[in-house]
Coordinates of C-alpha atoms in Angstrom, one line a residue:
M25 CA 0.0 0.0 0.1
S26 CA 1.3 3.5 -1.0
L27 CA 2.0 6.2 1.6
R28 CA -1.0 8.1 0.2
R29 CA -3.4 5.3 1.1
A30 CA -1.7 4.6 4.4
T31 CA -2.1 8.4 5.3
R32 CA -5.9 8.3 4.3
S33 CA -6.2 5.1 6.6
E34 CA -4.3 6.9 9.5
S35 CA -6.4 10.1 9.0
T36 CA -9.6 8.0 9.2
K37 CA -8.4 6.3 12.3
L38 CA -7.8 9.8 14.0
F39 CA -10.7 11.8 12.8
T40 CA -13.4 9.2 13.3
T41 CA -12.7 8.9 17.1
S42 CA -13.7 11.5 19.7
I43 CA -10.1 11.9 21.3
W44 CA -8.9 14.5 19.1
W45 CA -11.7 17.0 19.4
L46 CA -12.2 16.1 23.1
L47 CA -8.6 17.0 23.7
G48 CA -9.0 20.0 21.4
I49 CA -11.8 21.5 23.6
V50 CA -9.8 21.1 26.7
L51 CA -6.8 22.7 24.9
V52 CA -9.0 25.9 23.9
A53 CA -10.6 26.1 27.2
Y54 CA -7.4 25.7 29.2
I55 CA -5.4 28.2 27.1
A56 CA -8.2 30.7 27.0
F57 CA -8.6 30.8 30.6
T58 CA -4.9 31.0 31.3
A59 CA -4.4 33.7 28.9
A60 CA -7.4 35.6 30.3
A61 CA -6.2 35.2 34.0
V62 CA -2.6 36.1 33.4
G63 CA -3.4 38.7 30.8
L64 CA -5.7 40.4 33.4
A65 CA -2.8 40.4 36.1
F66 CA -0.1 41.5 33.8
S67 CA -2.2 44.3 32.1
L68 CA -3.2 45.7 35.5
S69 CA 0.5 45.6 36.5
A70 CA 1.7 47.2 33.3
S71 CA -1.0 49.9 33.4
G72 CA -0.1 50.7 37.0
S73 CA -3.7 49.9 38.2
L74 CA -2.6 47.5 41.0
G75 CA -1.3 50.3 43.4
D76 CA 2.0 52.2 44.2
D77 CA 3.4 49.3 45.9
A78 CA 2.8 46.7 43.3
P79 CA 5.5 45.8 40.8
V80 CA 5.1 47.4 37.3
L81 CA 5.7 45.3 34.2
P82 CA 6.9 46.9 31.1
A83 CA 4.2 47.3 28.4
E84 CA 6.6 46.5 25.7
G85 CA 6.8 42.9 24.9
L86 CA 3.8 42.1 27.0
A87 CA 1.5 41.1 24.1
P88 CA 3.9 38.4 22.6
T89 CA 4.2 37.0 26.2
L90 CA 0.6 36.7 26.7
Y91 CA 0.0 35.2 23.2
S92 CA 2.7 32.7 23.9
T93 CA 0.4 31.0 26.4
A94 CA -0.7 28.8 23.5
T95 CA 2.7 27.0 23.6
S96 CA 4.1 27.8 27.0
V97 CA 1.3 26.1 28.7
G98 CA -0.5 24.3 25.8
Y99 CA 2.3 22.2 24.3
V100 CA 1.3 19.4 26.4
F101 CA -1.8 18.7 24.4
P102 CA -0.2 18.1 20.9
L103 CA 2.4 16.0 22.9
L104 CA -0.3 13.9 24.4
L105 CA -2.3 13.5 21.2
G106 CA 0.8 12.4 19.4
T107 CA 1.4 9.7 22.0
L108 CA -2.3 8.6 22.0
M109 CA -2.2 8.2 18.2
V110 CA 0.2 5.3 18.7
T111 CA -0.3 3.9 22.1
G112 CA -4.1 3.8 21.4
E113 CA -3.4 1.3 18.6
F114 CA -1.3 -0.9 21.0
R115 CA -4.0 -0.9 23.6
H116 CA -6.9 -1.6 21.3
K117 CA -4.8 -4.0 19.1
T118 CA -5.7 -2.1 15.9
L119 CA -2.2 -2.3 14.6
T120 CA -2.4 -6.0 13.8
P121 CA -4.8 -5.5 10.9
T122 CA -3.0 -2.5 10.0
F123 CA 0.4 -4.3 9.7
L124 CA -1.3 -7.2 7.8
A125 CA -2.8 -4.7 5.2
I126 CA 0.6 -2.7 5.2
P127 CA 3.5 -5.0 5.7
R128 CA 6.0 -2.1 5.5
R129 CA 5.8 -0.8 8.9
G130 CA 7.9 2.2 8.0
T131 CA 5.2 3.3 5.7
V132 CA 2.7 3.2 8.5
L133 CA 4.9 5.3 10.8
W134 CA 5.4 7.8 8.0
A135 CA 1.7 7.9 7.5
K136 CA 1.3 8.8 11.2
I137 CA 3.9 11.5 10.9
V138 CA 1.9 13.1 7.9
V139 CA -1.3 13.1 9.9
G140 CA 0.6 14.3 13.0
V141 CA 1.7 17.5 11.0
L142 CA -1.9 18.1 10.0
I143 CA -3.3 17.7 13.4
G144 CA -0.4 19.9 14.8
V145 CA -1.4 22.7 12.5
I146 CA -5.2 22.4 13.5
Y147 CA -4.2 22.5 17.2
A148 CA -1.9 25.3 16.7
V149 CA -4.6 27.5 15.0
A150 CA -7.1 26.7 17.8
G151 CA -4.4 27.4 20.6
I152 CA -3.2 30.6 19.0
V153 CA -6.9 31.9 18.6
A154 CA -7.6 30.8 22.2
A155 CA -4.7 32.8 23.5
V156 CA -4.9 35.8 21.3
G157 CA -8.7 36.4 21.7
P158 CA -8.8 37.1 25.4
A159 CA -5.3 38.5 25.7
A160 CA -5.8 41.1 23.1
G161 CA -9.4 41.9 24.4
I162 CA -7.8 42.6 27.8
L163 CA -4.9 44.7 26.4
V164 CA -7.3 46.9 24.6
A165 CA -9.5 47.4 27.7
N166 CA -6.4 48.5 29.5
D167 CA -5.1 50.8 26.7
L168 CA -2.2 48.7 26.1
P169 CA -0.8 47.8 22.6
T170 CA -1.8 44.4 21.1
A171 CA 1.0 44.4 18.6
L172 CA -1.3 42.5 16.0
D173 CA -0.3 44.9 13.3
E174 CA 3.5 44.1 13.7
P175 CA 5.3 41.6 11.5
D176 CA 7.1 40.3 14.5
T177 CA 3.9 39.1 16.1
W178 CA 2.9 37.2 13.0
A179 CA 6.3 35.6 12.8
L180 CA 5.8 34.6 16.5
F181 CA 2.5 32.9 15.4
G182 CA 4.4 31.0 12.6
R183 CA 6.9 29.7 15.0
M184 CA 4.1 28.6 17.5
L185 CA 2.7 26.6 14.6
I186 CA 6.0 25.0 14.0
A187 CA 6.4 24.1 17.7
Y188 CA 2.9 22.5 17.8
V189 CA 3.8 20.3 14.9
L190 CA 7.1 19.4 16.5
W191 CA 5.4 18.4 19.7
V192 CA 3.2 16.1 18.0
L193 CA 6.0 14.4 16.3
V194 CA 7.7 14.0 19.6
G195 CA 4.5 12.4 21.0
I196 CA 4.4 9.9 18.0
G197 CA 7.9 9.0 18.8
V198 CA 7.2 8.5 22.6
G199 CA 4.2 6.5 21.7
A200 CA 6.1 4.2 19.3
L201 CA 8.9 3.7 21.9
V202 CA 6.7 3.2 25.0
R203 CA 3.9 0.9 24.0
N204 CA 2.0 0.9 27.3
Q205 CA -0.5 3.7 27.1
V206 CA -0.9 4.4 30.8
G207 CA 3.0 4.5 31.2
A208 CA 3.5 6.7 28.3
I209 CA 0.9 9.3 29.3
V210 CA 2.1 9.3 33.0
G211 CA 5.7 9.7 31.9
V212 CA 4.7 12.6 29.6
L213 CA 2.9 14.3 32.5
V214 CA 5.5 13.8 35.1
F215 CA 8.3 15.1 32.9
T216 CA 6.3 18.0 31.4
Q217 CA 4.4 19.1 34.4
F218 CA 7.0 18.4 37.3
L219 CA 10.5 17.4 36.4
E220 CA 11.2 19.9 33.8
P221 CA 9.4 22.8 35.5
V222 CA 11.3 22.1 38.6
G223 CA 14.6 22.0 36.8
R224 CA 14.0 25.4 35.0
A225 CA 12.9 27.0 38.2
A226 CA 16.1 25.8 39.9
A227 CA 18.2 27.3 37.2
A228 CA 16.9 30.7 38.1
F229 CA 18.8 30.4 41.3
V230 CA 21.7 28.1 40.2
T231 CA 23.0 29.6 36.8
E232 CA 25.3 26.6 36.3
L233 CA 22.1 24.6 35.6
N234 CA 21.1 26.8 32.9
D235 CA 23.6 25.4 30.3
V236 CA 21.7 22.1 30.7
V237 CA 18.2 23.2 31.3
K238 CA 18.0 25.3 28.1
Y239 CA 18.3 22.1 26.0
L240 CA 15.3 20.5 27.6
P241 CA 12.3 20.1 25.3
G242 CA 10.1 22.8 26.9
A243 CA 12.9 25.2 27.1
A244 CA 13.8 24.6 23.4
S245 CA 10.2 25.0 22.5
D246 CA 10.0 28.4 24.4
A247 CA 13.2 29.5 22.6
L248 CA 11.7 28.6 19.2
V249 CA 8.7 30.6 19.9
G250 CA 10.6 33.5 21.3
A251 CA 8.4 34.3 24.1
S252 CA 7.2 32.4 27.2
L253 CA 5.3 33.0 30.5
F254 CA 7.9 31.2 32.3
T255 CA 10.8 33.4 31.3
V256 CA 9.2 36.7 32.5
G257 CA 11.6 38.2 35.0
M258 CA 14.1 35.3 35.0
P259 CA 17.6 36.3 34.5
Q260 CA 18.5 33.0 32.5
A261 CA 16.2 34.1 29.8
E262 CA 18.8 36.3 28.4
S263 CA 21.1 33.2 27.7
A264 CA 18.2 31.3 26.1
L265 CA 18.9 29.6 22.7
E266 CA 18.3 31.4 19.4
W267 CA 14.9 30.5 18.0
W268 CA 16.3 28.5 15.2
V269 CA 18.6 26.6 17.6
G270 CA 15.6 25.9 19.8
G271 CA 13.7 24.6 16.8
L272 CA 16.6 22.3 15.8
V273 CA 16.8 21.0 19.3
L274 CA 13.2 20.2 19.5
L275 CA 13.3 18.7 16.0
G276 CA 16.2 16.6 17.2
Y277 CA 14.1 15.2 20.2
A278 CA 11.4 14.4 17.6
A279 CA 13.8 12.6 15.3
V280 CA 15.6 10.7 18.1
A281 CA 12.2 9.5 19.6
L282 CA 10.8 8.4 16.2
L283 CA 14.1 6.7 15.2
L284 CA 14.4 4.8 18.5
G285 CA 10.7 3.9 18.5
H286 CA 11.0 2.4 15.0
L287 CA 14.2 0.5 15.8
V288 CA 13.4 -0.7 19.3
S289 CA 9.6 -1.1 19.4
W290 CA 7.9 -0.7 16.0
R291 CA 9.6 -3.6 14.5
R292 CA 8.5 -6.0 17.4
D293 CA 5.7 -8.5 17.0
V294 CA 2.2 -7.2 17.9
S295 CA 0.0 -9.6 19.8

């Protein structure tokens, strides 16, 4: 079977299930709520409405920081979906008929990558809209610039789209490497919501850690995007990777995960 037919089969598997749109709804709601809450606090601070004793954030660069909520807190959703695209097949044993119909397993994996790119773009658009909508509205309400008329802002959106696609590919690689769905999901959540955030927070106080922490996936993603909620006021943000280096690092994680998944797990027998 050709890659085109395999891709059609994989897209049917994904889009005829509810997981992609259910996870998408949670993605939009979570990002919109976070962007609104943080946007309100930051905007009040930048406009000096919190009182004389409260810290004042600079208005410059505030809009991109709020818009980056889509990636800085939302990247776990494309990562989880990519993981579920593969581990769900192991769990429900749908890979057995797939491999019988498509003996070339590499073709199946490539088809998942193509579909992963598509769903990554869809999630990116949804996440960007969810972040920009409430954030821009709050900025306008506080007489602060939205920067939506600036080319740099639209370049930021483009890099956010790339980040989403790469996160889906990382998830596909993780799913191919760790067959157990529960184990893969728990591992993803523990690393993204605990281990890496703790490491990045520690780097704010131990500068020697920054040389290592900045190459972690989340930090590389933030560097690629060029803005993040987690780098506001942090001194190590000045030594972050260049955006293209961050993109290459995140691409490297995706490539390594996919390659190891193919070599170590994808070729094994499926019961």
